[in-house]
PDB file of C-alpha atoms in Angstrom:
ATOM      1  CA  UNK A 260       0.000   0.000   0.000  1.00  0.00           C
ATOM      2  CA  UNK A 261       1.543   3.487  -1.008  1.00  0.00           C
ATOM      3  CA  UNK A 262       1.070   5.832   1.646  1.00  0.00           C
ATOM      4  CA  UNK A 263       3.032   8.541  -0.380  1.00  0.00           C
ATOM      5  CA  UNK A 264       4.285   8.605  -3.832  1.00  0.00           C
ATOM      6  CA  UNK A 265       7.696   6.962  -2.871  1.00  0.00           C
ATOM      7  CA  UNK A 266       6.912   5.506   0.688  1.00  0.00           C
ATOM      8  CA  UNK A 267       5.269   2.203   1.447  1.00  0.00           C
ATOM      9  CA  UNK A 268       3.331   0.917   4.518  1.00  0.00           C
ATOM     10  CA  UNK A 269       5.265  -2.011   4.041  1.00  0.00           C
ATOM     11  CA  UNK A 270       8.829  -0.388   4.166  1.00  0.00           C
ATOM     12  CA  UNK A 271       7.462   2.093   7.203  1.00  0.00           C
ATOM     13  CA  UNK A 272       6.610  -1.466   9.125  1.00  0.00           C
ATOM     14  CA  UNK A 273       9.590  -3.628   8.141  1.00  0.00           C
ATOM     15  CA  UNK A 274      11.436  -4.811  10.309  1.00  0.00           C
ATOM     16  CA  UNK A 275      14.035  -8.221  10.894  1.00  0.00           C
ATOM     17  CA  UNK A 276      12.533  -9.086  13.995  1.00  0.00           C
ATOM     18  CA  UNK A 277       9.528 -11.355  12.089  1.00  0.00           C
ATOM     19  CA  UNK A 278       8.493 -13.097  15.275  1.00  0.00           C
ATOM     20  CA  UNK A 279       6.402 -10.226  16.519  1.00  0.00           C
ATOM     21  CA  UNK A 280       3.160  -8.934  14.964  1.00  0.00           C
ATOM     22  CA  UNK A 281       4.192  -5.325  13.692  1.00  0.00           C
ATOM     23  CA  UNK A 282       0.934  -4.530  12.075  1.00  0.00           C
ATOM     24  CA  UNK A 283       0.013  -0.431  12.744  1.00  0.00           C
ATOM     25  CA  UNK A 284      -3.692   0.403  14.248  1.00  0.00           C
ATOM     26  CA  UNK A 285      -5.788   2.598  11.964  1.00  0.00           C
ATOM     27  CA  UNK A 286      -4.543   5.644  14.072  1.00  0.00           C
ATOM     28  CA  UNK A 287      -0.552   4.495  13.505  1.00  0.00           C
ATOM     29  CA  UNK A 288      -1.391   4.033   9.710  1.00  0.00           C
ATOM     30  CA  UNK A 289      -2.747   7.459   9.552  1.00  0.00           C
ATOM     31  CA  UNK A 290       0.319   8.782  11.242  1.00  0.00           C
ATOM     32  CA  UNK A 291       2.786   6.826   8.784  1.00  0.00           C
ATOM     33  CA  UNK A 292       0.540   8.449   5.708  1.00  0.00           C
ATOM     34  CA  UNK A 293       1.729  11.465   7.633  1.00  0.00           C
ATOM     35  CA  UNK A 294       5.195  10.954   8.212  1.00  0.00           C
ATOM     36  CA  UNK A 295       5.360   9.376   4.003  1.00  0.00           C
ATOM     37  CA  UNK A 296       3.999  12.836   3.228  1.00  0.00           C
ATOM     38  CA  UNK A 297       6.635  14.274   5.635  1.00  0.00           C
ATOM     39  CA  UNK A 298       9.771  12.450   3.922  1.00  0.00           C
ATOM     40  CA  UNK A 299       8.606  13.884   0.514  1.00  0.00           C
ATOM     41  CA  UNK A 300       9.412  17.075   1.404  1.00  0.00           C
ATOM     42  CA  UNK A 301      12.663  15.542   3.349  1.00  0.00           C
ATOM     43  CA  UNK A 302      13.531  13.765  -0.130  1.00  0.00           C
ATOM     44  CA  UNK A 303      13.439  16.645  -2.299  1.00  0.00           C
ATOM     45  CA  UNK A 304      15.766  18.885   0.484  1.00  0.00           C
ATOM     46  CA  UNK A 305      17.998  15.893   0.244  1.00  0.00           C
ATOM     47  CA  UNK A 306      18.441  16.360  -3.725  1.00  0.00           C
ATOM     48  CA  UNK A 307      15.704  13.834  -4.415  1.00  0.00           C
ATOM     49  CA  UNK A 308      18.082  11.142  -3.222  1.00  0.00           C
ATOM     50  CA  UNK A 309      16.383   8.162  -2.001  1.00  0.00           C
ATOM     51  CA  UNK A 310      15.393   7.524   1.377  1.00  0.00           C
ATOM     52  CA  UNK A 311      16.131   3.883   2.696  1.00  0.00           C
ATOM     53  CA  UNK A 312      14.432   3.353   5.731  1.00  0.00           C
ATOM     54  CA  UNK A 313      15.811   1.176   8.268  1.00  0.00           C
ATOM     55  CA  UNK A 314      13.377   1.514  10.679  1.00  0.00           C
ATOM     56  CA  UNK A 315      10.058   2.784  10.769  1.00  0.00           C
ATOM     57  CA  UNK A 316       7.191   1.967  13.023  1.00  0.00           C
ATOM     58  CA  UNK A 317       7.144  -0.173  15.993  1.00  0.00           C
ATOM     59  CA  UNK A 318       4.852  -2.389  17.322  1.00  0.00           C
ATOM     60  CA  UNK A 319       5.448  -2.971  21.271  1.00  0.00           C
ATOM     61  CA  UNK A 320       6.904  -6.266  21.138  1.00  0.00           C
ATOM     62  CA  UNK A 321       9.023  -5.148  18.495  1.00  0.00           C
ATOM     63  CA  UNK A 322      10.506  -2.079  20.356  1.00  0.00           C
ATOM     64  CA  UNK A 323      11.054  -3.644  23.015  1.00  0.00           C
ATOM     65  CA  UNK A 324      12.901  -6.330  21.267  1.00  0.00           C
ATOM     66  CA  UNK A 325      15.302  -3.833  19.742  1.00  0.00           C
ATOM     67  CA  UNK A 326      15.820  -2.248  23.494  1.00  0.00           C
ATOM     68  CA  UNK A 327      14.101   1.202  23.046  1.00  0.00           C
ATOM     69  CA  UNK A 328      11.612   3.410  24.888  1.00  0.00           C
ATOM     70  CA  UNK A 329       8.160   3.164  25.166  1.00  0.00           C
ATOM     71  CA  UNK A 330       7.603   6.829  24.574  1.00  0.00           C
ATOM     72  CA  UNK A 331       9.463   6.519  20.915  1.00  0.00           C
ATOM     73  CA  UNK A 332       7.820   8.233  18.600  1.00  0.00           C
ATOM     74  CA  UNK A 333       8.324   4.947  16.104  1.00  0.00           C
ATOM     75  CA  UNK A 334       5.561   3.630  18.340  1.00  0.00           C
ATOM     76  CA  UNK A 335       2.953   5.880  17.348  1.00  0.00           C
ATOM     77  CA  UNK A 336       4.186   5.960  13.494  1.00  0.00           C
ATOM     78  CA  UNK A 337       5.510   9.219  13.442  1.00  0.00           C
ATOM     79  CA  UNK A 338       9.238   8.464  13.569  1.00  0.00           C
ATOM     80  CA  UNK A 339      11.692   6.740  11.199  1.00  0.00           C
ATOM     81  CA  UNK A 340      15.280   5.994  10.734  1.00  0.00           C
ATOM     82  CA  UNK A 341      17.131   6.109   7.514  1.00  0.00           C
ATOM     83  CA  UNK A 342      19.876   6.338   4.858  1.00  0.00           C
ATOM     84  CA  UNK A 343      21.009   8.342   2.277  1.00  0.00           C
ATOM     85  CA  UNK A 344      23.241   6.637  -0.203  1.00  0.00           C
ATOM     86  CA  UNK A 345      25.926   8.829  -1.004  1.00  0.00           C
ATOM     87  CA  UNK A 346      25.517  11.344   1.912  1.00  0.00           C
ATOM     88  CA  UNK A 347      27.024  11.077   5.378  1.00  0.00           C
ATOM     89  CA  UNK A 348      24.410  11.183   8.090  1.00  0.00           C
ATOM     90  CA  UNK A 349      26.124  14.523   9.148  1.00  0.00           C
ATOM     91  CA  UNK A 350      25.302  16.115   5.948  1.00  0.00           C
ATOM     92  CA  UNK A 351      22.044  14.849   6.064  1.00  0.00           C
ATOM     93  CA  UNK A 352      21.198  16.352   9.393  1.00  0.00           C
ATOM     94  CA  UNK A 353      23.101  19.951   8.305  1.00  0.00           C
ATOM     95  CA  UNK A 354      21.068  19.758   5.305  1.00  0.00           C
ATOM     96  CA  UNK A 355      17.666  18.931   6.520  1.00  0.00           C
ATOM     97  CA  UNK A 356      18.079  21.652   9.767  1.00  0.00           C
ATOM     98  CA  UNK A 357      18.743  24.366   7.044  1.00  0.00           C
ATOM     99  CA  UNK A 358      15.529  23.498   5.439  1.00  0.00           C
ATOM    100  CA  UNK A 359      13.394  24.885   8.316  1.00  0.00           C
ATOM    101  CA  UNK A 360      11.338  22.218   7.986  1.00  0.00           C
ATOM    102  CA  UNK A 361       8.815  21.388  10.933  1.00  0.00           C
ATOM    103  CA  UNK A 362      10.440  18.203  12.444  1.00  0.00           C
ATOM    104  CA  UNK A 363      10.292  17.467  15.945  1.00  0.00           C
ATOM    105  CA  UNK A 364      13.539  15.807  16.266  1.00  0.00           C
ATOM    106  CA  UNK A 365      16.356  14.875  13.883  1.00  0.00           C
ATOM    107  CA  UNK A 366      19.420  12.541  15.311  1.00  0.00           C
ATOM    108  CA  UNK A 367      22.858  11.743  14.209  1.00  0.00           C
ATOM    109  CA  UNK A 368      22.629   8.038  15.386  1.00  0.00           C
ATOM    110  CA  UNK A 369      26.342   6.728  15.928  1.00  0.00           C
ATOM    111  CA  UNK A 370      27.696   8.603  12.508  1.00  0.00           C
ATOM    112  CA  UNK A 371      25.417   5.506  10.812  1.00  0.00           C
ATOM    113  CA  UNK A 372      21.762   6.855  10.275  1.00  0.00           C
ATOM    114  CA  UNK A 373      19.260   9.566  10.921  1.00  0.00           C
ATOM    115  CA  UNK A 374      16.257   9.587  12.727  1.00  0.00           C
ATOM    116  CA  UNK A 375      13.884  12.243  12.288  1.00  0.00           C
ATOM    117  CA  UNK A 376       9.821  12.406  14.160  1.00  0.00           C
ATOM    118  CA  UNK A 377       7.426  14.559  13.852  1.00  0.00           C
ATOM    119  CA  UNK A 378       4.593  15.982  16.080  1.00  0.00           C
ATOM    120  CA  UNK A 379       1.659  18.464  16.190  1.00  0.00           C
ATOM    121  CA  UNK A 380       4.241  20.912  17.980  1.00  0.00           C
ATOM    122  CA  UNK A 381       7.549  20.299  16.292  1.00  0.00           C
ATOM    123  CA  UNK A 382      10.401  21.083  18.590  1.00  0.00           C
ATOM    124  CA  UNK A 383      13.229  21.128  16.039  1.00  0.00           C
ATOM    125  CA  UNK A 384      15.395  19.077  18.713  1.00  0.00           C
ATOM    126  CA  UNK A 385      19.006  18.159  16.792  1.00  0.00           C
ATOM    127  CA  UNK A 386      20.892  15.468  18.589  1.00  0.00           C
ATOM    128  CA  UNK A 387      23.593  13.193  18.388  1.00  0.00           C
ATOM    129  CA  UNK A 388      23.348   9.845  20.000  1.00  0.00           C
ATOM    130  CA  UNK A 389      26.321   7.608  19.914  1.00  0.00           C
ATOM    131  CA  UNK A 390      28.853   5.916  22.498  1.00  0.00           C
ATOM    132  CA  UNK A 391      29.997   8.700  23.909  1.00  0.00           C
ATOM    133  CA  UNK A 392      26.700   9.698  25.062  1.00  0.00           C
ATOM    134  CA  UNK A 393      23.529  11.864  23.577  1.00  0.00           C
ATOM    135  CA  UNK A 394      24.394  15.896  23.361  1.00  0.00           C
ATOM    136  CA  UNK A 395      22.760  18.646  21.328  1.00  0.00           C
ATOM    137  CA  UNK A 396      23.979  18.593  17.253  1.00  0.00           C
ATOM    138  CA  UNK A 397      25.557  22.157  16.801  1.00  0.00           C
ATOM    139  CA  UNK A 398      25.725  23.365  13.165  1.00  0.00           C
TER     140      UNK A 398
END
């Protein structure tokens, strides 16, 4: 199912942890057709280089699996992790905080992906998360 002309429900609900259920309620579903409509916006900032999502929404059992909180955002749809090929996760972050566009948070996630969320009141949080700890991203 497309929920956006280059975004899939089923590449917003992958995931390699197939034992669990990871099927989104109506509500999540509307919030991924949300977030798809989101990453459009993010893909054409990004030089309409593809997005590859690595992770996208979480069902409980899956999030917990992977060792995260349940307040993440990828619980209620409205977060996903990703690539770029051919862009560093730094330049993606630079890039997509220059935008002004209305995310809620966008994280460097140990120099390998990005996350970005959004919300109804978008904080435009920047972070870094990797071993040495989580600390604002400063341009």
């Amino acid at each position: 199912m497309n929920l956006s002309e280059y975004f899939t429900l089923e590449e917003m609900t992958a995931t390699s942890h197939r034992q669990f259920d990871n099927t989104p309620n109506n509500h999540e579903t509307a919030n991924l057709q949300r977030l798809a409509e989101f990453l459009e916006l993010v893909r054409i900032h990004l030089y309409s280089k593809p997005l590859m999502i690595t992770s996208g929404y979480r069902s409980k059992a899956v999030n917990d699996s992977v060792g995260s909180k349940d307040t993440s955002q990828h619980r209620l749809g409205l977060a996903c992790d990703f690539r770029v090929p051919g862009m560093a996760p730094d330049a993606v972050v630079r890039t997509i905080i220059a935008t002004k566009l209305p995310f809620d948070q966008i994280i460097r996630e140990f120099d390998a992906w990005t996350h970005i969320s959004i919300a109804d009141k978008p904080r435009r949080q920047a972070l870094i998360i990797d071993r040495a700890g989580t600390r604002a991203f400063n341009l």
